[in-house]
Coordinates of C-alpha atoms in Angstrom, one line a residue:
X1 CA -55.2 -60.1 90.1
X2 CA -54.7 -61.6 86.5
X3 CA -54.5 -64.9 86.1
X4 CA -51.5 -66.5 85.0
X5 CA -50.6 -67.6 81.7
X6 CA -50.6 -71.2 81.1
X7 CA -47.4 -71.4 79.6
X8 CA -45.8 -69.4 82.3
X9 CA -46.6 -71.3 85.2
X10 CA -45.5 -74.2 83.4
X11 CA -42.5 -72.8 83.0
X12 CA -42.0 -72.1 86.7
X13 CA -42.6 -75.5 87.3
X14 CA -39.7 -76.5 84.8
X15 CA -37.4 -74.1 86.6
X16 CA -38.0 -75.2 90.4
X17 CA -37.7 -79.0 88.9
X18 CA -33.5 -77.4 87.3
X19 CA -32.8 -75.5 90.6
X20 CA -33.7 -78.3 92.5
X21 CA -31.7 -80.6 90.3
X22 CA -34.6 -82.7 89.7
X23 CA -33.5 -82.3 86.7
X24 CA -29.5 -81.9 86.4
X25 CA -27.4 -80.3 84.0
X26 CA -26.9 -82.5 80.8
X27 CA -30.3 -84.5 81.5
X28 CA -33.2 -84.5 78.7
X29 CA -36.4 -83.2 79.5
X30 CA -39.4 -85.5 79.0
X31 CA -40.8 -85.0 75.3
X32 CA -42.9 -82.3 74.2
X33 CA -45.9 -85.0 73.9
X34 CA -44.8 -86.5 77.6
X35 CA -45.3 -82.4 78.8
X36 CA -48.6 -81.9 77.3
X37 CA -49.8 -84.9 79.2
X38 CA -48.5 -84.4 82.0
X39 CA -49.8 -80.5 81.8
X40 CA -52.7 -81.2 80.3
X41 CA -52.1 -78.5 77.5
X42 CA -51.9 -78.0 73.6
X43 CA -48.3 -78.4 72.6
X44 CA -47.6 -74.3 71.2
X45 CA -48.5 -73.8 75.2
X46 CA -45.6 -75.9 76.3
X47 CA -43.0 -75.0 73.2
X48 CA -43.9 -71.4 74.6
X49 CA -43.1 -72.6 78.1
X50 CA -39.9 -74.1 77.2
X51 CA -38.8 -70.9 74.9
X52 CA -39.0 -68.8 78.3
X53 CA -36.7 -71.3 79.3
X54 CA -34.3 -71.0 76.8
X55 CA -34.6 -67.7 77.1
X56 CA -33.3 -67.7 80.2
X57 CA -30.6 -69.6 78.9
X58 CA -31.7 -72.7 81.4
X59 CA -32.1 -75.2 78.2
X60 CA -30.6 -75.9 75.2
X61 CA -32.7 -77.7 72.3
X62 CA -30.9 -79.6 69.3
X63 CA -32.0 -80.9 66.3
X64 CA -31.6 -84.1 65.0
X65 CA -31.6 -88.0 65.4
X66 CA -29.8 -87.4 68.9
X67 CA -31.4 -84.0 69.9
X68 CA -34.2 -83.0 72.7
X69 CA -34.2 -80.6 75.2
X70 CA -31.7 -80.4 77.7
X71 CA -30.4 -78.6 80.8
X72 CA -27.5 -75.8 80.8
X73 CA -25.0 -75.7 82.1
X74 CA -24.4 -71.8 83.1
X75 CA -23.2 -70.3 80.4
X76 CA -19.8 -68.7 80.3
X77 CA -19.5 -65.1 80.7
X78 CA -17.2 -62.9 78.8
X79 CA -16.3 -59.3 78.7
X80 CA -16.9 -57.2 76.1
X81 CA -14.5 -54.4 77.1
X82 CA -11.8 -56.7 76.6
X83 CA -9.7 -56.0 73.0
X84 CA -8.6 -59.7 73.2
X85 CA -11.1 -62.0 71.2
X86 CA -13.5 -64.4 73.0
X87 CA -11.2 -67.2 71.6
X88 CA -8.5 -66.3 74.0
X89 CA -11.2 -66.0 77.1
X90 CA -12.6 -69.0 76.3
X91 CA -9.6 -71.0 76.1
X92 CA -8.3 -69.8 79.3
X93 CA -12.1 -71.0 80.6
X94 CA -10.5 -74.3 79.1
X95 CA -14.1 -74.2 76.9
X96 CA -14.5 -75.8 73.7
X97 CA -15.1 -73.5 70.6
X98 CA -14.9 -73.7 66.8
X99 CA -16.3 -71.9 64.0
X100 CA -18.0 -72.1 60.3
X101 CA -17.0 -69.7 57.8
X102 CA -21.0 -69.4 56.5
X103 CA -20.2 -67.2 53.3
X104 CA -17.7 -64.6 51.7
X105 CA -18.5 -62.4 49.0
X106 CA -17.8 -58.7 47.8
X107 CA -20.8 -57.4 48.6
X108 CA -22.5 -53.0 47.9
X109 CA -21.9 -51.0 51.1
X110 CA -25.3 -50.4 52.7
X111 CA -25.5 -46.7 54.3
X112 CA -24.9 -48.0 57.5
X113 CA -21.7 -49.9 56.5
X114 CA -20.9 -47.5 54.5
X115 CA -20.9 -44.4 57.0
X116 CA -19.1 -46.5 59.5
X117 CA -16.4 -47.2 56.9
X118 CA -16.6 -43.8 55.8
X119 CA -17.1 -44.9 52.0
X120 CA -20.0 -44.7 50.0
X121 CA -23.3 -46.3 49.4
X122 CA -23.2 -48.9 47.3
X123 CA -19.1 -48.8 47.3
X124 CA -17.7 -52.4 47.1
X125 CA -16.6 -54.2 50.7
X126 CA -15.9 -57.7 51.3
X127 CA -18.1 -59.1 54.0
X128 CA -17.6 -62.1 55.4
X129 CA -19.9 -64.0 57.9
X130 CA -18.9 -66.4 60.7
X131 CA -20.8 -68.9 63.0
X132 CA -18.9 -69.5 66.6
X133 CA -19.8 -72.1 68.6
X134 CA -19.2 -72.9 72.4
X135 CA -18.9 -76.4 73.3
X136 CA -20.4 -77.2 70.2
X137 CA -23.1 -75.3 70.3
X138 CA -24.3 -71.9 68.2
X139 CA -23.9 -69.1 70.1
X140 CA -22.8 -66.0 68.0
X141 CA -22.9 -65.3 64.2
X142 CA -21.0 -62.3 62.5
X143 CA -21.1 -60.2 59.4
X144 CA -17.9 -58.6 59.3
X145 CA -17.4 -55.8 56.5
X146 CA -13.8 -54.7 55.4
X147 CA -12.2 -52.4 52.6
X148 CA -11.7 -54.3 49.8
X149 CA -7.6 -54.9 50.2
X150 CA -8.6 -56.6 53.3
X151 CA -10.3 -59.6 51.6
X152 CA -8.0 -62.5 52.4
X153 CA -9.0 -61.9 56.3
X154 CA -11.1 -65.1 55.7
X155 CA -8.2 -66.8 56.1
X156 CA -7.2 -66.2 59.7
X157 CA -10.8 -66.8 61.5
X158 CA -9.5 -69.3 63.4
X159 CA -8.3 -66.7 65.5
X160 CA -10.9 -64.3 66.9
X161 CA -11.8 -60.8 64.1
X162 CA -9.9 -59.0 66.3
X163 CA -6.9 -61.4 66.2
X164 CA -7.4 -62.0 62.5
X165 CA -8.0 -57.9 61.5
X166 CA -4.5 -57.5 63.7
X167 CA -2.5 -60.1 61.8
X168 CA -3.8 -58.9 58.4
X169 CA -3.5 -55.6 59.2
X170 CA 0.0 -55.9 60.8
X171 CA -1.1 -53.0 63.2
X172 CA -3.0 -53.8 66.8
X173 CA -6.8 -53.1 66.9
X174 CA -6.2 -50.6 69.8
X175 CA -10.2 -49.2 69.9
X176 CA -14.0 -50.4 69.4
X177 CA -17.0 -49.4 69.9
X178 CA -20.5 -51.4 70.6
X179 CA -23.7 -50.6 70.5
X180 CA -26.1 -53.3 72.1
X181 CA -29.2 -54.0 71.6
X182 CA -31.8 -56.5 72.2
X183 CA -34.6 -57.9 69.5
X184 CA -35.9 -61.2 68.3
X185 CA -34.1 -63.6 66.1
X186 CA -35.2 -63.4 62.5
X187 CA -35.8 -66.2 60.3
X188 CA -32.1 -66.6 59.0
X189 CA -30.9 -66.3 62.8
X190 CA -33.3 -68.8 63.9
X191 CA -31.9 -71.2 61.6
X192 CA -28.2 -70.6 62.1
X193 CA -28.4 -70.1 65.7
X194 CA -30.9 -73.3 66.0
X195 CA -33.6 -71.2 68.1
X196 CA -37.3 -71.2 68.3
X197 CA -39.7 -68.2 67.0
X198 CA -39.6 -66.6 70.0
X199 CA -36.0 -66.0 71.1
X200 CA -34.4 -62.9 72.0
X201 CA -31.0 -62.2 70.7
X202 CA -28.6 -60.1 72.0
X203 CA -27.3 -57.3 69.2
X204 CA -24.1 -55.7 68.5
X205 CA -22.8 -53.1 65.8
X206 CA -19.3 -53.0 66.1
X207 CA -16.7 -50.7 64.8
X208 CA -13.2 -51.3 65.4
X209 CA -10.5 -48.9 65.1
X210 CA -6.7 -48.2 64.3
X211 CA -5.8 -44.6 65.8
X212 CA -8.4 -42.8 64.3
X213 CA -9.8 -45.0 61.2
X214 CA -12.4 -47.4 61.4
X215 CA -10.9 -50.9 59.8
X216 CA -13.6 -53.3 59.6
X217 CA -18.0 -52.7 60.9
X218 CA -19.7 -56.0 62.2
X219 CA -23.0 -56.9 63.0
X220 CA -23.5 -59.5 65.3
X221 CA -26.2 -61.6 67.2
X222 CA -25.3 -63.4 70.5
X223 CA -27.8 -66.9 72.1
X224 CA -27.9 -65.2 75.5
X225 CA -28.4 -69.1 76.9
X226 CA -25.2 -69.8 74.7
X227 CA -23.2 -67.0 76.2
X228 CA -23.2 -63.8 78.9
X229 CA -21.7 -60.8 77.9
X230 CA -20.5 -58.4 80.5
X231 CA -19.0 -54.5 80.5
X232 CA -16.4 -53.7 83.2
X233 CA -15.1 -49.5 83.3
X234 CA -12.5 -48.4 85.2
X235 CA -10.5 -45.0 85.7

């Protein structure tokens, strides 16, 4: 049988300590440098331990003068099928959430965007990107691309894009689609999002429709420890 990686059966340790509540939610870990004592180990091997952590959405890490590593909480899960915007779920949750508009700017339709909005590439849209955060922290950021008429949606992103296409629009978002994927947060992500090298982000292209037409194509990435996404069918 193959030996274990280091860094793994660290991490198991970590984990037993949380469901035990050795360690309870809220509570900072001991420092990286306290770790690789303790383990015995180079620090990359416990970084790599704790990003299986976060991973798992079991720890959070912030930056900063008042930042560490620090148990979860269970993040809150929201539905995806649902038309109405995680804003609305998550105040009913009574959860925290804001947002950062992170840039605006007429940007040249890329063939994706472009076939989604069924425009040209290279046509002018106006894209606008938005940080959420849950209880303060980063969980989801959005590019949202619209028809140029549709430019001053930056100014209702307090509510959710759904809630904000719907007022601008004067017409209910009555259909979207998703397709999910997973992959690994790129440099730009990493920073936004505040996550190490090697976390996985959850992906979503989004269409959303009127009747038939397609009104606005997003791309987003979701912090899986930040937030669970779930898909509910019924007849």
């Amino acid at each position: 049988m193959a030996r274990k990686s280091a860094y793994v059966a660290i991490a198991e340790v970590l984990r037993r300590r949380i469901e035990t509540r050795e360690y309870e939610p809220g509570d900072r870990l001991p420092a990286e440098r306290e770790l690789v004592a303790e383990f015995e180990v180079a620090r990359m091997t416990i970084r790599h331990a704790l990003d299986l952590l976060q991973m798992e959405g079991l720890i959070d890490r912030r930056r900063g003068r008042t930042g560490g590593t620090f148990v979860r909480t269970v993040p809150p899960m929201l539905e995806l099928t649902r038309l109405e915007g995680i804003n609305r779920q998550l105040e009913a949750m009574g959860i925290a959430q804001s947002h950062r508009v992170l840039s605006r700017a007429f940007v040249a339709a890329s063939h994706t965007v472009a076939e989604a909005l069924n425009i040209e590439p290279g046509d002018e849209v106006f894209q606008v990107e938005v940080l959420r955060l849950i209880s303060e922290v980063p969980a989801m950021v959005e590019a949202l691309f619209v028809s140029q008429e549709y430019d001053s949606i930056v100014d209702h992103f307090d509510l959710s894009s759904i809630d904000a296409l719907s007022v601008l629009l004067g017409k209910k978002i009555d259909r979207r689609e998703d397709v999910i994927t997973p992959g690994a947060a790129t440099e730009y992500e990493r920073e936004v999002l505040e996550v190490s090298g090697g976390a996985q982000l959850l992906r979503l292209m989004r269409k959303s429709f009127v009747g038939d037409e397609v009104v606005s194509f997003s791309y987003l990435a979701i912090r899986p420890d930040a937030m669970q996404v779930k898909v509910v069918t019924t007849n």
